[in-house]
Amino acid sequence: MRLNLFKIFIVGILLCSCERAKKQKSIELVQEDSSQAYVLAPLPDSAFVVMNKYSDGFVFDMKYATEDNFLKKKVYACDHCLLRKEVADEIIRANLEFKKLGFRIKFFDCYRPVDVQKQMWEIFPHAGYVANPNTSGSIHNRGGAVDITLVDSLGQELDMGTPFDFFGKEAGHAYSLLPDTTLSNRKLLKSVMESYAFKSISSEWWHYNFKSAHQYKLSNFSTECD
């Protein structure tokens, strides 16, 4: 009788150990899957992350993955927003600040391959709006620039005075012949972004460069949606 009880006890221990091993393996697999979910596999440059998957606090309207842009054609195969991880982490912090005020960041453009920059330059070779890909290139080509606006709690864009990619003086930060609400919206976007390590450019209210983005190399890889 004692022998049978001992056998039952041993079998119970073995079964529990197997069950724990299965659970541990399952947890490890989930952890592996979740870590891989943050990047577009395979990314040619592991320094980049995909914002659409890296954080769920943003809105995305990637214009160059559509025909709704000044090129009038789709030049990105994928509507993912890629950024250097350091840049991504900082803009997440900026977005948390906006969320306290009832707003969120909406992305229009992030990383941009040099080949796409060349297409833009061919159509509009004006360094005030499109960086010359034959010289320094764009901070977008380095994964260190974002084109953004703000949306309210209903997902409606705040009035910024002009559409995205409006090439005219009205899009500049110095332009003041706009309603007070519009000027306040631009000021809010600019003040928060600049307090979180981003720099504005004078000609475009939507464009912000990460403070140390010039250290990043130019990139020309493209991605396919998974």
Short mmCIF file of C-alpha atoms in Angstrom, two decimals:
data_model
loop_
_atom_site.label_atom_id
_atom_site.label_comp_id
_atom_site.label_asym_id
_atom_site.label_seq_id
_atom_site.Cartn_x
_atom_site.Cartn_y
_atom_site.Cartn_z
CA MET A 1 0.00 0.00 0.00
CA ARG A 2 2.80 2.35 0.95
CA LEU A 3 4.62 1.49 -2.28
CA ASN A 4 1.53 2.33 -4.36
CA LEU A 5 1.10 5.65 -2.57
CA PHE A 6 4.77 6.45 -3.18
CA LYS A 7 4.38 5.67 -6.91
CA ILE A 8 1.32 7.91 -7.11
CA PHE A 9 3.24 10.68 -5.33
CA ILE A 10 6.18 10.41 -7.77
CA VAL A 11 3.90 10.37 -10.82
CA GLY A 12 2.13 13.50 -9.47
CA ILE A 13 5.44 15.32 -9.11
CA LEU A 14 6.47 14.39 -12.66
CA LEU A 15 3.14 15.54 -14.08
CA CYS A 16 3.38 18.89 -12.26
CA SER A 17 6.95 19.36 -13.50
CA CYS A 18 5.88 18.68 -17.09
CA GLU A 19 2.99 21.10 -16.78
CA ARG A 20 5.27 23.81 -15.38
CA ALA A 21 7.73 23.20 -18.22
CA LYS A 22 4.95 23.54 -20.78
CA LYS A 23 3.74 26.77 -19.20
CA GLN A 24 7.28 28.16 -19.05
CA LYS A 25 7.86 27.30 -22.70
CA SER A 26 4.57 28.94 -23.61
CA ILE A 27 5.56 32.10 -21.75
CA GLU A 28 8.93 32.16 -23.48
CA LEU A 29 7.28 31.82 -26.88
CA VAL A 30 4.89 34.66 -26.11
CA GLN A 31 7.81 36.83 -25.04
CA GLU A 32 9.67 35.99 -28.25
CA ASP A 33 6.61 36.78 -30.34
CA SER A 34 5.91 40.07 -28.57
CA SER A 35 9.50 41.25 -28.96
CA GLN A 36 9.41 40.48 -32.66
CA ALA A 37 6.13 42.38 -33.01
CA TYR A 38 7.92 45.65 -32.45
CA VAL A 39 9.89 45.52 -35.69
CA LEU A 40 9.13 44.81 -39.30
CA ALA A 41 10.93 41.58 -39.96
CA PRO A 42 13.37 41.63 -41.45
CA LEU A 43 14.42 45.29 -41.17
CA PRO A 44 17.64 45.99 -43.06
CA ASP A 45 18.73 48.28 -40.23
CA SER A 46 18.07 47.09 -36.68
CA ALA A 47 18.39 50.65 -35.36
CA PHE A 48 14.88 51.33 -36.66
CA VAL A 49 11.53 50.47 -35.10
CA VAL A 50 8.02 50.52 -36.58
CA MET A 51 5.97 53.09 -34.70
CA ASN A 52 2.67 51.46 -35.71
CA LYS A 53 3.69 48.47 -33.57
CA TYR A 54 6.14 50.04 -31.13
CA SER A 55 3.45 52.22 -29.53
CA ASP A 56 -0.35 52.25 -29.72
CA GLY A 57 -0.74 55.90 -28.72
CA PHE A 58 -0.56 57.48 -32.18
CA VAL A 59 -2.67 58.05 -35.29
CA PHE A 60 -1.24 57.31 -38.74
CA ASP A 61 -1.99 58.80 -42.14
CA MET A 62 1.14 57.98 -44.10
CA LYS A 63 0.65 60.21 -47.11
CA TYR A 64 3.34 58.73 -49.35
CA ALA A 65 1.81 55.28 -49.04
CA THR A 66 -1.20 56.81 -50.84
CA GLU A 67 -1.74 59.09 -53.83
CA ASP A 68 -2.76 61.95 -51.53
CA ASN A 69 0.56 63.82 -51.73
CA PHE A 70 2.29 66.37 -53.96
CA LEU A 71 3.83 63.58 -56.03
CA LYS A 72 0.29 62.41 -56.84
CA LYS A 73 1.40 58.79 -56.61
CA LYS A 74 2.11 56.07 -54.08
CA VAL A 75 5.86 55.84 -53.45
CA TYR A 76 5.87 53.69 -50.29
CA ALA A 77 4.91 50.04 -50.60
CA CYS A 78 4.08 50.00 -46.89
CA ASP A 79 2.21 52.44 -44.66
CA HIS A 80 4.46 51.83 -41.66
CA CYS A 81 6.19 54.71 -39.88
CA LEU A 82 9.84 53.81 -39.28
CA LEU A 83 12.07 55.81 -36.92
CA ARG A 84 15.36 55.39 -35.15
CA LYS A 85 14.64 53.88 -31.75
CA GLU A 86 16.08 56.87 -29.90
CA VAL A 87 13.80 59.18 -31.89
CA ALA A 88 10.82 56.91 -31.33
CA ASP A 89 11.32 56.85 -27.56
CA GLU A 90 11.48 60.65 -27.39
CA ILE A 91 8.39 61.26 -29.50
CA ILE A 92 6.48 58.79 -27.29
CA ARG A 93 7.33 61.03 -24.35
CA ALA A 94 6.15 64.09 -26.28
CA ASN A 95 2.92 62.30 -27.16
CA LEU A 96 2.27 61.52 -23.50
CA GLU A 97 2.47 65.26 -22.83
CA PHE A 98 -0.05 65.97 -25.59
CA LYS A 99 -2.37 63.27 -24.25
CA LYS A 100 -2.51 65.04 -20.90
CA LEU A 101 -3.98 67.99 -22.82
CA GLY A 102 -6.49 65.85 -24.72
CA PHE A 103 -4.57 65.48 -27.99
CA ARG A 104 -2.47 62.92 -29.84
CA ILE A 105 0.16 63.03 -32.54
CA LYS A 106 -0.82 62.04 -36.06
CA PHE A 107 1.98 60.98 -38.40
CA PHE A 108 2.13 61.99 -42.07
CA ASP A 109 5.69 60.84 -42.76
CA CYS A 110 8.67 59.34 -40.94
CA TYR A 111 11.67 57.56 -42.46
CA ARG A 112 11.99 58.16 -46.20
CA PRO A 113 14.37 56.30 -48.55
CA VAL A 114 16.87 58.42 -50.51
CA ASP A 115 15.37 57.17 -53.80
CA VAL A 116 12.02 58.70 -52.82
CA GLN A 117 13.82 61.92 -51.88
CA LYS A 118 15.25 62.02 -55.41
CA GLN A 119 11.76 61.74 -56.90
CA MET A 120 10.62 64.66 -54.75
CA TRP A 121 13.61 66.76 -55.78
CA GLU A 122 12.90 66.13 -59.46
CA ILE A 123 9.36 67.45 -59.05
CA PHE A 124 10.08 70.31 -56.65
CA PRO A 125 13.80 71.23 -56.43
CA HIS A 126 13.36 73.89 -53.77
CA ALA A 127 15.63 73.45 -50.74
CA GLY A 128 13.27 75.45 -48.55
CA TYR A 129 10.75 72.61 -48.72
CA VAL A 130 12.51 69.54 -50.18
CA ALA A 131 16.04 68.64 -49.09
CA ASN A 132 18.53 68.07 -51.88
CA PRO A 133 19.32 64.34 -52.03
CA ASN A 134 22.53 65.08 -53.96
CA THR A 135 24.10 67.05 -51.10
CA SER A 136 23.23 66.49 -47.45
CA GLY A 137 19.95 64.68 -48.03
CA SER A 138 16.97 64.91 -45.70
CA ILE A 139 16.77 64.11 -42.00
CA HIS A 140 13.86 61.92 -43.10
CA ASN A 141 16.45 59.81 -44.97
CA ARG A 142 18.22 59.28 -41.66
CA GLY A 143 15.15 58.18 -39.72
CA GLY A 144 15.35 61.28 -37.53
CA ALA A 145 12.53 63.50 -38.81
CA VAL A 146 8.76 63.40 -38.53
CA ASP A 147 5.92 65.17 -40.32
CA ILE A 148 3.03 65.41 -37.86
CA THR A 149 -0.07 67.20 -36.68
CA LEU A 150 -2.37 66.90 -33.67
CA VAL A 151 -5.81 65.32 -33.37
CA ASP A 152 -8.39 65.75 -30.63
CA SER A 153 -10.17 63.05 -28.61
CA LEU A 154 -12.49 62.39 -31.57
CA GLY A 155 -9.62 61.96 -33.99
CA GLN A 156 -10.25 65.29 -35.72
CA GLU A 157 -7.18 67.21 -36.86
CA LEU A 158 -6.57 70.57 -35.25
CA ASP A 159 -6.68 73.50 -37.66
CA MET A 160 -3.11 74.35 -38.61
CA GLY A 161 -3.94 76.83 -41.36
CA THR A 162 -2.74 74.83 -44.38
CA PRO A 163 -2.75 71.20 -45.47
CA PHE A 164 0.34 69.04 -45.07
CA ASP A 165 2.96 69.65 -47.79
CA PHE A 166 1.63 73.10 -48.62
CA PHE A 167 4.53 74.87 -50.32
CA GLY A 168 3.89 78.51 -49.55
CA LYS A 169 4.55 81.20 -46.97
CA GLU A 170 1.28 80.40 -45.17
CA ALA A 171 2.83 77.12 -43.94
CA GLY A 172 5.71 78.90 -42.22
CA HIS A 173 5.95 79.48 -38.49
CA ALA A 174 6.43 83.21 -38.98
CA TYR A 175 3.19 83.64 -40.90
CA SER A 176 0.74 85.40 -38.60
CA LEU A 177 -2.29 86.22 -40.79
CA LEU A 178 -4.25 83.32 -39.40
CA PRO A 179 -7.04 82.96 -36.81
CA ASP A 180 -5.88 83.04 -33.19
CA THR A 181 -7.01 79.43 -32.68
CA THR A 182 -4.86 78.28 -35.59
CA LEU A 183 -1.83 80.17 -34.32
CA SER A 184 -2.40 78.66 -30.85
CA ASN A 185 -2.55 75.17 -32.34
CA ARG A 186 0.76 75.66 -34.13
CA LYS A 187 2.31 77.13 -31.00
CA LEU A 188 1.17 74.16 -28.92
CA LEU A 189 2.64 71.65 -31.37
CA LYS A 190 5.91 73.56 -31.61
CA SER A 191 6.37 74.26 -27.91
CA VAL A 192 5.84 70.67 -26.78
CA MET A 193 7.95 69.14 -29.56
CA GLU A 194 10.82 71.53 -28.87
CA SER A 195 10.67 70.68 -25.18
CA TYR A 196 11.23 67.02 -26.10
CA ALA A 197 14.42 67.29 -28.16
CA PHE A 198 12.90 68.15 -31.53
CA LYS A 199 13.62 71.18 -33.69
CA SER A 200 11.20 72.90 -36.03
CA ILE A 201 12.07 74.32 -39.44
CA SER A 202 10.85 77.77 -40.45
CA SER A 203 8.99 76.85 -43.65
CA GLU A 204 6.83 73.90 -42.50
CA TRP A 205 4.63 73.78 -39.41
CA TRP A 206 4.44 69.96 -39.60
CA HIS A 207 8.16 69.09 -39.81
CA TYR A 208 10.36 68.30 -36.78
CA ASN A 209 13.94 67.04 -36.66
CA PHE A 210 15.37 65.11 -33.74
CA LYS A 211 18.10 67.20 -32.08
CA SER A 212 21.03 64.89 -32.89
CA ALA A 213 19.72 63.28 -36.08
CA HIS A 214 22.62 64.52 -38.22
CA GLN A 215 24.76 61.81 -36.65
CA TYR A 216 22.68 59.12 -38.35
CA LYS A 217 23.70 57.80 -41.73
CA LEU A 218 21.58 58.24 -44.85
CA SER A 219 19.52 55.13 -45.60
CA ASN A 220 17.88 53.89 -48.76
CA PHE A 221 16.16 50.66 -47.80
CA SER A 222 12.47 50.09 -48.42
CA THR A 223 10.08 47.70 -46.70
CA GLU A 224 7.10 45.59 -47.58
CA CYS A 225 4.08 45.36 -45.32
CA ASP A 226 3.87 42.14 -43.34
#
